Coordinates of C-alpha atoms (C1' of nucleotides) in Angstrom, one line a residue:
Chain A
M1 CA -0.2 -0.2 0.2
S2 CA 3.1 2.2 0.4
Q3 CA 5.5 1.9 -1.8
T4 CA 8.7 3.1 -0.1
V5 CA 7.6 1.6 3.4
D6 CA 7.0 -2.0 0.6
R7 CA 10.1 -2.0 -0.7
A8 CA 12.1 -1.1 2.2
L9 CA 10.9 -3.8 4.0
S10 CA 11.4 -6.2 0.7
I11 CA 15.2 -5.6 2.1
L12 CA 14.9 -7.9 4.9
P13 CA 14.2 -11.5 3.6
L14 CA 17.0 -10.3 1.1
L15 CA 19.1 -9.8 3.7
A16 CA 17.9 -13.2 5.3
E17 CA 19.6 -15.0 2.6
G18 CA 22.3 -13.3 3.5
P19 CA 25.0 -10.2 3.4
A20 CA 24.2 -8.4 0.4
D21 CA 26.2 -5.0 -0.6
L22 CA 24.3 -1.7 -2.2
G23 CA 24.5 -2.7 -6.1
Q24 CA 22.6 -5.8 -5.2
V25 CA 20.1 -4.6 -3.0
A26 CA 19.2 -2.1 -5.4
D27 CA 18.9 -4.4 -8.1
R28 CA 17.2 -6.9 -6.6
L29 CA 14.3 -3.7 -5.7
G30 CA 15.0 -2.9 -8.9
V31 CA 15.9 0.6 -7.9
H32 CA 18.2 3.4 -8.5
K33 CA 21.4 2.7 -6.3
S34 CA 20.7 6.1 -4.2
T35 CA 17.2 4.9 -3.0
A36 CA 18.5 1.9 -2.1
L37 CA 20.8 3.8 -0.2
R38 CA 18.5 5.6 1.6
L39 CA 16.1 2.6 1.9
L40 CA 19.0 1.3 4.0
R41 CA 19.7 4.0 6.2
T42 CA 16.7 3.9 7.4
L43 CA 16.4 0.8 8.0
H44 CA 19.8 1.4 9.5
E45 CA 19.0 4.0 11.9
H46 CA 16.5 1.5 13.2
G47 CA 19.1 -1.0 14.0
L48 CA 16.9 -3.9 11.6
V49 CA 20.1 -3.7 9.3
Y50 CA 23.8 -4.2 10.1
R51 CA 26.6 -2.4 8.1
Q52 CA 29.7 -5.5 8.6
S53 CA 33.4 -4.2 8.3
D54 CA 33.3 -5.0 4.3
Q55 CA 30.5 -2.4 3.6
R56 CA 27.9 -4.9 3.0
Y57 CA 24.6 -4.8 5.1
R58 CA 23.1 -7.3 6.6
L59 CA 20.3 -8.2 9.4
G60 CA 20.6 -6.8 12.9
A61 CA 20.5 -6.9 16.1
R62 CA 17.8 -4.7 16.9
L63 CA 15.6 -7.3 14.7
I64 CA 16.6 -10.4 16.8
A65 CA 16.0 -8.2 20.2
L66 CA 12.1 -6.8 19.1
A67 CA 11.4 -10.4 17.8
Q68 CA 12.4 -12.2 21.2
E69 CA 9.4 -9.5 23.1
A70 CA 7.4 -10.3 20.5
M71 CA 7.8 -13.6 21.5
E72 CA 8.0 -13.3 24.9
N73 CA 4.3 -11.4 24.9
L74 CA 2.2 -14.2 23.8
D75 CA 0.7 -15.1 27.2
I76 CA 0.0 -19.1 25.2
R77 CA 3.6 -19.4 25.4
E78 CA 4.1 -17.7 29.1
I79 CA 1.3 -20.6 30.4
A80 CA 2.5 -23.2 28.7
H81 CA 5.7 -23.2 29.2
P82 CA 5.7 -24.6 32.9
H83 CA 3.8 -27.3 31.7
L84 CA 6.0 -28.2 29.3
V85 CA 8.7 -28.2 31.4
K86 CA 7.0 -30.9 34.0
L87 CA 6.6 -33.0 30.4
N88 CA 10.3 -32.7 29.3
E89 CA 10.7 -34.2 33.0
Q90 CA 8.0 -37.3 32.6
C91 CA 9.3 -38.3 29.5
G92 CA 12.8 -36.8 28.5
H93 CA 12.1 -36.2 24.8
T94 CA 12.2 -32.4 23.3
V95 CA 8.9 -31.1 23.6
H96 CA 7.4 -28.3 21.4
L97 CA 4.9 -25.2 21.2
A98 CA 3.8 -24.2 18.0
V99 CA 0.9 -21.7 16.8
Y100 CA -0.5 -20.6 13.5
E101 CA -0.2 -17.4 11.6
E102 CA -1.2 -16.2 8.0
D103 CA -0.3 -19.4 6.5
E104 CA 2.8 -20.4 8.5
V105 CA 3.4 -22.5 11.8
L106 CA 6.2 -21.5 13.8
Y107 CA 7.7 -23.0 16.8
I108 CA 7.4 -20.4 19.5
D109 CA 8.8 -22.9 22.3
K110 CA 11.2 -26.0 22.4
V111 CA 12.5 -27.9 25.8
E112 CA 15.4 -30.0 24.8
S113 CA 15.3 -33.6 24.6
R114 CA 17.3 -35.0 27.7
Y115 CA 18.6 -37.6 25.5
P116 CA 21.4 -37.0 24.1
V117 CA 20.1 -38.1 20.0
R118 CA 18.6 -34.5 19.6
M119 CA 16.3 -33.4 16.9
Y120 CA 16.7 -30.4 15.1
S121 CA 14.8 -27.7 15.7
R122 CA 14.5 -24.2 16.8
I123 CA 12.3 -21.3 18.2
G124 CA 11.2 -19.3 15.3
K125 CA 11.6 -21.6 12.2
P126 CA 8.5 -22.1 10.1
V127 CA 7.1 -25.7 10.7
A128 CA 7.2 -28.1 7.3
I129 CA 3.5 -27.1 7.8
T130 CA 2.2 -30.2 5.1
V131 CA 4.0 -33.2 7.7
A132 CA 4.3 -31.6 11.0
A133 CA 1.6 -33.0 14.0
V134 CA 1.7 -29.6 15.3
A135 CA 0.8 -28.1 12.2
K136 CA -2.5 -30.9 11.1
L137 CA -3.5 -29.9 14.4
L138 CA -3.7 -26.3 13.8
L139 CA -5.2 -26.7 10.1
A140 CA -7.7 -29.2 11.0
D141 CA -9.5 -26.9 12.9
L142 CA -9.7 -23.5 10.2
P143 CA -13.0 -22.7 8.8
E144 CA -13.2 -25.2 6.3
P145 CA -12.3 -22.6 2.8
E146 CA -9.7 -20.7 4.6
R147 CA -8.3 -24.5 5.8
R148 CA -9.0 -25.3 1.6
A149 CA -7.1 -22.4 0.5
L150 CA -4.4 -23.1 2.0
A151 CA -4.0 -26.1 1.6
D152 CA -3.8 -25.5 -2.8
K153 CA -1.7 -22.8 -2.5
L154 CA 0.5 -25.2 -0.4
D155 CA 3.6 -26.8 -1.5
Y156 CA 4.0 -30.7 -0.9
P157 CA 8.0 -31.1 -0.5
V158 CA 9.1 -35.2 -0.3
Y159 CA 11.1 -35.7 2.6
T160 CA 10.2 -38.9 2.6
T161 CA 8.6 -41.6 1.5
R162 CA 5.8 -41.0 3.8
S163 CA 5.1 -37.0 3.6
T164 CA 2.2 -36.0 2.8
A165 CA 1.5 -35.9 -1.3
D166 CA -0.7 -33.3 -1.7
A167 CA -3.7 -31.5 -1.3
P168 CA -6.6 -34.1 -1.0
A169 CA -4.3 -36.3 0.8
F170 CA -3.6 -33.7 3.1
L171 CA -7.1 -32.4 3.6
R172 CA -8.3 -36.5 4.3
E173 CA -5.5 -36.7 7.1
L174 CA -6.8 -32.7 8.3
D175 CA -10.4 -34.4 8.9
K176 CA -9.2 -37.7 11.1
V177 CA -6.8 -35.3 12.9
R178 CA -9.8 -33.0 13.6
E179 CA -11.9 -36.2 14.5
Q180 CA -9.7 -37.8 16.8
G181 CA -8.1 -34.3 18.4
W182 CA -4.9 -35.6 18.0
A183 CA -2.6 -35.6 15.8
T184 CA 1.2 -38.1 14.9
D185 CA 3.9 -37.5 12.3
L186 CA 5.7 -40.8 11.8
G187 CA 8.5 -40.0 9.6
G188 CA 6.9 -37.9 7.3
H189 CA 9.8 -34.9 7.9
E190 CA 12.5 -37.6 9.6
E191 CA 12.7 -40.7 8.3
S192 CA 13.8 -41.4 12.1
I193 CA 11.8 -39.3 13.8
N194 CA 7.9 -39.4 15.2
C195 CA 5.7 -36.6 16.8
V196 CA 2.9 -37.4 18.8
A197 CA 0.6 -34.0 19.1
A198 CA -2.1 -32.2 20.8
P199 CA -3.9 -29.3 20.4
I200 CA -4.5 -26.4 23.5
R201 CA -7.2 -25.0 22.9
G202 CA -9.1 -21.0 24.0
A203 CA -12.4 -20.4 25.5
E204 CA -14.2 -20.9 22.6
G205 CA -13.2 -24.1 21.8
R206 CA -10.7 -22.5 18.5
V207 CA -7.3 -24.4 18.7
V208 CA -5.3 -21.6 19.5
A209 CA -1.6 -23.5 19.7
A210 CA -0.8 -27.2 19.5
M211 CA 2.0 -29.2 21.3
S212 CA 4.2 -32.0 20.8
V213 CA 6.3 -34.7 22.1
S214 CA 9.2 -35.7 19.4
A215 CA 11.8 -38.4 19.6
P216 CA 14.3 -40.1 17.3
N217 CA 13.7 -44.4 16.4
V218 CA 16.3 -44.9 18.5
V219 CA 15.5 -43.6 21.3
V220 CA 12.3 -45.0 20.9
T221 CA 9.7 -47.0 18.3
A222 CA 6.6 -45.2 17.7
D223 CA 4.5 -47.4 19.3
E224 CA 6.2 -46.7 22.3
L225 CA 5.5 -42.9 21.8
L226 CA 2.1 -43.6 21.1
T227 CA 2.1 -44.3 24.0
L228 CA 2.9 -41.5 24.9
L229 CA 0.1 -39.7 23.5
P230 CA -2.6 -39.4 27.4
L231 CA -0.1 -37.9 28.8
V232 CA 0.2 -35.1 25.5
R233 CA -3.5 -34.8 25.8
R234 CA -3.7 -34.5 29.4
T235 CA -1.2 -31.6 29.2
A236 CA -2.7 -30.0 26.8
D237 CA -5.8 -29.8 28.1
A238 CA -4.4 -28.6 31.7
I239 CA -3.0 -25.6 29.1
S240 CA -5.9 -25.2 27.5
G241 CA -8.0 -24.8 30.9
E242 CA -5.4 -22.5 32.4
Y243 CA -5.5 -20.1 29.3
S244 CA -9.5 -20.4 28.7
G245 CA -9.1 -18.8 32.6
R246 CA -11.5 -21.9 33.7
T247 CA -8.2 -23.3 35.9
S248 CA -5.9 -21.5 38.1
P249 CA -2.2 -22.6 37.7
K250 CA -1.5 -25.8 40.6
G251 CA -4.6 -24.4 42.2
T252 CA -2.8 -21.1 43.1
V253 CA -5.2 -18.3 44.8
Chain B
M1 CA 15.9 9.9 6.2
S2 CA 13.5 8.7 4.8
Q3 CA 10.4 9.3 6.4
T4 CA 7.5 7.4 6.0
V5 CA 10.0 4.2 6.1
D6 CA 11.3 5.7 9.4
R7 CA 7.4 6.1 10.7
A8 CA 6.9 2.3 10.0
L9 CA 9.6 1.1 11.8
S10 CA 8.5 2.9 14.8
I11 CA 5.6 1.2 15.1
L12 CA 7.8 -1.7 15.4
P13 CA 9.6 -1.5 19.0
L14 CA 5.8 0.6 20.1
L15 CA 4.0 -2.4 19.7
A16 CA 6.7 -4.5 20.9
E17 CA 5.3 -3.3 23.8
G18 CA 2.2 -4.9 23.8
P19 CA -0.9 -4.8 21.3
A20 CA -2.3 -1.9 20.0
D21 CA -5.3 -0.8 18.5
L22 CA -4.8 1.9 15.5
G23 CA -5.7 5.2 17.5
Q24 CA -2.7 4.7 20.6
V25 CA -0.8 3.9 16.9
A26 CA -1.4 7.0 15.3
D27 CA -1.2 9.2 18.5
R28 CA 2.1 7.8 19.2
L29 CA 3.2 8.2 16.2
G30 CA 2.0 11.7 15.4
V31 CA 0.4 11.1 12.4
H32 CA -3.7 11.1 11.5
K33 CA -4.7 7.7 11.8
S34 CA -5.5 7.2 7.7
T35 CA -1.7 7.1 7.9
A36 CA -1.0 4.6 10.6
L37 CA -3.7 2.5 8.7
R38 CA -2.0 2.9 5.9
L39 CA 1.8 2.0 7.8
L40 CA 0.3 -0.6 9.6
R41 CA -1.5 -2.4 6.4
T42 CA 2.4 -2.2 4.9
L43 CA 3.5 -3.8 7.9
H44 CA 0.8 -6.5 7.7
E45 CA 2.2 -7.6 3.9
H46 CA 5.3 -8.2 5.1
G47 CA 4.6 -10.4 7.7
L48 CA 5.5 -8.3 10.4
V49 CA 2.8 -7.4 12.2
Y50 CA -0.7 -9.1 12.7
R51 CA -3.7 -8.3 14.1
Q52 CA -5.4 -10.5 16.6
S53 CA -8.6 -11.4 16.8
D54 CA -10.0 -8.1 18.9
Q55 CA -9.3 -6.1 15.9
R56 CA -5.6 -4.8 17.7
Y57 CA -1.9 -5.3 16.1
R58 CA 0.5 -7.3 17.3
L59 CA 4.1 -7.9 15.9
G60 CA 4.2 -10.9 13.3
A61 CA 5.3 -14.0 13.2
R62 CA 7.9 -13.3 9.8
L63 CA 9.7 -10.8 12.5
I64 CA 10.2 -14.1 13.8
A65 CA 11.7 -16.2 11.1
L66 CA 13.2 -13.5 10.3
A67 CA 15.0 -13.2 13.2
Q68 CA 15.9 -16.6 13.2
E69 CA 17.9 -16.6 9.6
A70 CA 19.4 -13.6 11.1
M71 CA 20.9 -15.4 13.8
E72 CA 22.0 -18.4 11.5
N73 CA 23.6 -16.3 9.1
L74 CA 25.6 -15.4 12.0
D75 CA 29.3 -17.8 10.8
I76 CA 31.2 -17.4 14.0
R77 CA 27.5 -19.1 15.6
E78 CA 27.7 -21.8 13.2
I79 CA 32.1 -22.0 13.9
A80 CA 31.2 -21.6 18.2
H81 CA 28.0 -24.4 19.0
P82 CA 30.0 -27.5 18.9
H83 CA 32.7 -26.3 21.3
L84 CA 30.1 -24.6 23.6
V85 CA 28.5 -27.6 24.0
K86 CA 31.7 -29.4 24.4
L87 CA 32.7 -27.3 27.2
N88 CA 29.1 -27.9 28.3
E89 CA 29.7 -31.1 28.8
Q90 CA 32.7 -30.6 30.2
C91 CA 31.6 -28.1 33.1
G92 CA 28.0 -28.6 32.8
H93 CA 27.0 -25.4 33.8
T94 CA 25.5 -22.6 31.3
V95 CA 28.2 -21.6 28.3
H96 CA 26.9 -18.3 26.7
L97 CA 27.9 -16.8 22.8
A98 CA 28.3 -12.9 22.3
V99 CA 28.4 -10.1 20.3
Y100 CA 28.5 -6.3 20.3
E101 CA 26.6 -4.2 17.6
E102 CA 25.8 -0.8 17.4
D103 CA 26.2 -0.1 21.1
E104 CA 24.2 -3.4 21.9
V105 CA 25.9 -6.5 23.3
L106 CA 23.2 -9.7 22.9
Y107 CA 23.7 -13.2 23.1
I108 CA 23.6 -14.7 20.3
D109 CA 23.9 -18.8 21.4
K110 CA 23.5 -20.6 24.5
V111 CA 23.9 -24.5 26.1
E112 CA 21.8 -24.9 29.3
S113 CA 22.7 -25.9 32.1
R114 CA 23.3 -29.4 33.5
Y115 CA 21.6 -28.8 36.8
P116 CA 18.6 -28.5 38.3
V117 CA 19.0 -24.7 39.3
R118 CA 19.4 -22.6 36.1
M119 CA 20.2 -19.1 34.6
Y120 CA 17.1 -17.1 33.4
S121 CA 18.2 -15.8 30.1
R122 CA 17.5 -16.0 26.7
I123 CA 19.0 -15.9 23.1
G124 CA 18.6 -12.6 21.4
K125 CA 18.0 -11.2 24.6
P126 CA 20.2 -7.6 25.0
V127 CA 23.0 -8.7 27.3
A128 CA 23.0 -5.9 31.2
I129 CA 26.1 -4.0 29.0
T130 CA 27.8 -2.4 32.4
V131 CA 28.1 -5.3 34.3
A132 CA 28.0 -8.7 31.8
A133 CA 31.3 -10.5 31.6
V134 CA 31.0 -10.7 27.6
A135 CA 30.2 -7.1 27.4
K136 CA 33.3 -6.2 29.1
L137 CA 35.4 -8.2 26.8
L138 CA 33.3 -7.1 24.0
L139 CA 34.0 -3.1 24.7
A140 CA 37.0 -3.4 26.5
D141 CA 38.9 -3.9 22.8
L142 CA 36.6 -1.3 20.9
P143 CA 38.5 2.4 20.0
E144 CA 39.6 4.3 22.6
P145 CA 37.3 7.2 21.1
E146 CA 34.5 4.4 21.1
R147 CA 34.1 3.1 23.9
R148 CA 34.6 6.3 25.9
A149 CA 31.8 7.8 24.1
L150 CA 29.8 5.0 25.2
A151 CA 30.3 4.5 28.6
D152 CA 29.4 7.9 28.7
K153 CA 26.4 7.3 26.6
L154 CA 25.4 4.2 29.2
D155 CA 22.7 4.0 32.1
Y156 CA 24.0 2.3 35.0
P157 CA 21.2 0.3 37.1
V158 CA 22.4 -0.8 40.2
Y159 CA 20.9 -4.5 40.1
T160 CA 23.2 -5.2 43.6
T161 CA 26.2 -3.9 45.8
R162 CA 28.9 -5.1 43.1
S163 CA 27.2 -3.4 39.6
T164 CA 29.4 -1.1 38.2
A165 CA 28.6 2.6 39.3
D166 CA 29.8 5.0 36.5
A167 CA 31.4 5.4 33.4
P168 CA 35.0 5.9 35.5
A169 CA 34.5 2.8 37.2
F170 CA 33.3 1.3 34.1
L171 CA 36.4 2.3 32.2
R172 CA 39.0 1.0 34.4
E173 CA 37.4 -2.5 34.7
L174 CA 38.0 -2.1 30.8
D175 CA 41.4 -1.3 31.1
K176 CA 41.8 -4.1 33.1
V177 CA 39.5 -6.6 31.2
R178 CA 41.9 -6.0 28.3
E179 CA 45.1 -6.2 29.6
Q180 CA 44.0 -9.7 31.5
G181 CA 42.4 -11.2 28.6
W182 CA 39.2 -12.4 30.4
A183 CA 36.5 -11.0 32.3
T184 CA 34.4 -12.1 35.3
D185 CA 30.8 -11.0 36.8
L186 CA 30.5 -12.0 40.3
G187 CA 27.1 -10.9 41.3
G188 CA 27.4 -8.1 39.7
H189 CA 24.1 -8.4 37.8
E190 CA 22.0 -10.6 39.8
E191 CA 23.4 -11.5 43.1
S192 CA 24.2 -15.3 43.6
I193 CA 25.1 -15.6 39.8
N194 CA 29.0 -16.0 38.8
C195 CA 30.3 -15.6 35.2
V196 CA 33.4 -16.5 33.4
A197 CA 34.6 -14.8 30.2
A198 CA 37.4 -15.2 27.7
P199 CA 37.2 -13.1 23.9
I200 CA 37.2 -14.5 20.5
R201 CA 38.8 -13.5 17.8
G202 CA 39.2 -12.4 14.5
A203 CA 41.8 -13.0 12.4
E204 CA 43.2 -9.4 12.8
G205 CA 43.4 -9.9 16.7
R206 CA 40.4 -8.2 17.7
V207 CA 37.5 -9.1 19.4
V208 CA 34.8 -10.9 17.4
A209 CA 32.3 -12.3 19.8
A210 CA 32.9 -13.5 23.9
M211 CA 31.8 -16.4 25.4
S212 CA 31.2 -17.2 29.5
V213 CA 30.6 -20.1 32.0
S214 CA 27.6 -18.9 34.4
A215 CA 26.6 -20.0 37.8
P216 CA 24.9 -19.6 40.6
N217 CA 26.4 -19.9 43.7
V218 CA 24.8 -22.3 44.9
V219 CA 26.0 -24.9 42.7
V220 CA 29.5 -23.1 43.0
T221 CA 31.2 -20.7 44.3
A222 CA 32.6 -17.8 42.8
D223 CA 36.1 -19.4 43.3
E224 CA 35.1 -23.2 42.3
L225 CA 34.2 -21.0 39.0
L226 CA 37.0 -19.2 38.5
T227 CA 39.6 -22.6 38.6
L228 CA 37.7 -23.3 35.4
L229 CA 39.1 -20.2 33.6
P230 CA 41.6 -22.2 31.6
L231 CA 39.3 -24.1 30.2
V232 CA 37.0 -21.4 28.8
R233 CA 40.2 -19.3 27.7
R234 CA 41.5 -23.1 25.6
T235 CA 37.9 -23.2 24.0
A236 CA 37.7 -19.2 23.3
D237 CA 41.1 -19.6 21.6
A238 CA 40.5 -22.4 19.5
I239 CA 37.1 -21.3 18.3
S240 CA 39.4 -18.2 17.5
G241 CA 41.2 -20.0 15.6
E242 CA 38.9 -22.1 13.4
Y243 CA 37.3 -18.9 13.4
S244 CA 40.1 -17.0 11.4
G245 CA 40.6 -19.9 8.8
R246 CA 44.1 -20.8 11.4
T247 CA 42.8 -24.6 12.3
S248 CA 40.5 -26.9 10.5
P249 CA 37.6 -27.9 13.0
K250 CA 38.7 -31.2 14.7
G251 CA 42.2 -31.9 12.2
T252 CA 39.5 -31.9 9.6
V253 CA 40.6 -32.6 6.0
Chain C
dA1 C1' 53.1 5.1 -11.4
dA2 C1' 49.7 6.5 -14.0
dT3 C1' 45.2 4.4 -15.5
dG4 C1' 40.6 2.4 -15.4
dA5 C1' 36.9 0.4 -13.5
dA6 C1' 33.7 -0.1 -9.7
dC7 C1' 31.6 1.2 -5.3
dG8 C1' 28.7 4.2 -2.3
dT9 C1' 27.9 8.8 -1.9
dT10 C1' 25.6 13.5 -2.6
dG11 C1' 22.8 17.7 -4.6
dC12 C1' 19.3 18.5 -7.5
dA13 C1' 14.9 19.1 -10.4
dC14 C1' 11.3 16.9 -11.1
dA15 C1' 6.8 13.7 -10.5
dG16 C1' 4.9 11.2 -8.2
dA17 C1' 4.1 9.3 -3.8
dA18 C1' 2.2 10.2 0.6
dT19 C1' -0.2 12.7 3.6
dG20 C1' -4.6 14.9 6.5
dC21 C1' -9.4 16.3 6.2
dA22 C1' -14.2 15.1 5.4
dA23 C1' -17.4 11.9 5.0
dC24 C1' -18.8 7.1 5.8
dG25 C1' -20.6 3.1 8.0
dG26 C1' -20.5 -0.7 11.1
dA27 C1' -20.1 -1.8 15.7
dT28 C1' -21.0 -0.3 20.9
dG29 C1' -23.4 1.4 24.8
dC30 C1' -27.0 4.3 26.8
Chain D
dG1 C1' -33.6 4.6 18.3
dC2 C1' -29.8 7.7 19.6
dA3 C1' -25.2 9.2 20.5
dT4 C1' -20.4 7.8 20.0
dC5 C1' -16.6 5.4 19.3
dC6 C1' -13.2 3.4 16.1
dG7 C1' -12.1 1.5 11.7
dT8 C1' -12.5 2.6 6.9
dT9 C1' -12.2 5.4 2.0
dG10 C1' -12.1 8.5 -1.2
dC11 C1' -10.0 13.1 -3.1
dA12 C1' -7.2 17.2 -3.9
dT13 C1' -2.7 19.1 -2.1
dT14 C1' 2.0 19.3 -0.8
dC15 C1' 5.5 17.8 0.8
dT16 C1' 8.5 13.5 -0.2
dG17 C1' 10.8 9.8 -2.4
dT18 C1' 13.2 9.6 -6.4
dG19 C1' 15.9 9.0 -10.6
dC20 C1' 20.2 11.3 -12.8
dA21 C1' 24.1 12.7 -13.8
dA22 C1' 28.9 13.9 -11.4
dC23 C1' 32.0 13.2 -7.4
dG24 C1' 35.3 10.8 -4.8
dT25 C1' 37.9 6.5 -3.4
dT26 C1' 39.1 2.0 -3.5
dC27 C1' 41.4 -1.4 -6.1
dA28 C1' 43.4 -3.5 -9.3
dT29 C1' 45.7 -3.5 -14.0
dT30 C1' 49.3 -2.7 -17.4

DNA sequence: AATGAACGTTGCACAGAATGCAACGGATGC
DNA sequence: GCATCCGTTGCATTCTGTGCAACGTTCATT
């Protein structure tokens, strides 16, 4: 809507790919160098862009700090965290918390596995939306037209032979997930990693977040992981209760 | 330099404080509502701002994802990480990696303590710059005029009785740190937490990052923590060597 | 040492884009 | 049913962002 701002913001994802010099930025924006310079300067003043010693630009520190604040302000995260820790203490595996926002699912909290073999993931990283158990739960709860539109829009990368193949298969999977109230990812993202996930619901019953337990095959089999399902669902329900204001943390006050 | 972009970017820190509606944003920017609306729409299109169900705006998911990419692109982080993990395995305490950028010091990596009593901190959070051991190392290496200017500009919050009091005291501490080549924070930020830190240097000998080991008093005393200094310095030197290209990782290739 | 290319930077005239206004519409509350 | 509040839209004005051309550096080449 605003050309100048639009151009300026387009620089950010561009720099996220790696450092770039003025000319490269100007070229990729399709504007004159002097224009790119002024935009970069403005971004720089706000700390979103940093100029490294070789004169090239890269994303700046304030961006990281801002994102940090953004996450810490998510109240679901605040409420869920102690529950995630407790669950991790009980089962020992990696625990994730994820939310959906504008066609993306992303992890907003994580408690690391206590086993030496760990799964790679990072808070803030967008989730493999077509296969992750938490993504299925979050998308399954979308209104039907929106869900269908999104499913059509998505790519379906073949991470493994068990990855979701296409939109129809995905929509079928979502229906199943919505009905049963929980989801799994059995080697759909990485051959040797399985996840079980459960939804966290707000006051009106809408799914506001999802949590999962993940573990590699070498630690527990898929069947063993599934035995944790009741525990995961209980934890998710406890968070739901607290988030929607029905119960207070650990019976406090 | 660019008014429109400047205004748009000013919205981000504003929203970082918490969600706000259109009127609030317009007021705090000192612009007309319609102007604020257009700026917010542009930010929204880029995913930096999200409109929650109550119509208010808050920071968006893409911001978090961008920050994530920004961090993963820092090659010092890439190189240092395995060393941090190894150090953590050896001593069990929390290990931090931090960099300096434009008047701020921030953690860019962290390996959690294996002890139950942990120190609070988060990757991406700006560090208490006047007391943290890593901050001292990074600032001590700045060119003298810049260092002095920054010291004058800073606030000196009294976290504890051992916090750095003012600019002169800070500059003296920095001189000491530069001379000895390592730094500590003994209860300067939180009464019961101590840190030992060592610098990581690039090819030209400049300090490009700093790492620290932190532990609360209840786990180890300050004196015990100090016995880890040689180990911390050796780790930092190993990272320095690899970063500046003098040595290859674990003798590979 | 001298030449030339590549890149970042500056000042300026012009045009186009951003601005504030006023009016509209929908929701909420009295 | 009326009044208020808030977000939204279209439009005329003008201020701001734009591209151009020229300059200054740095670096590589001959």
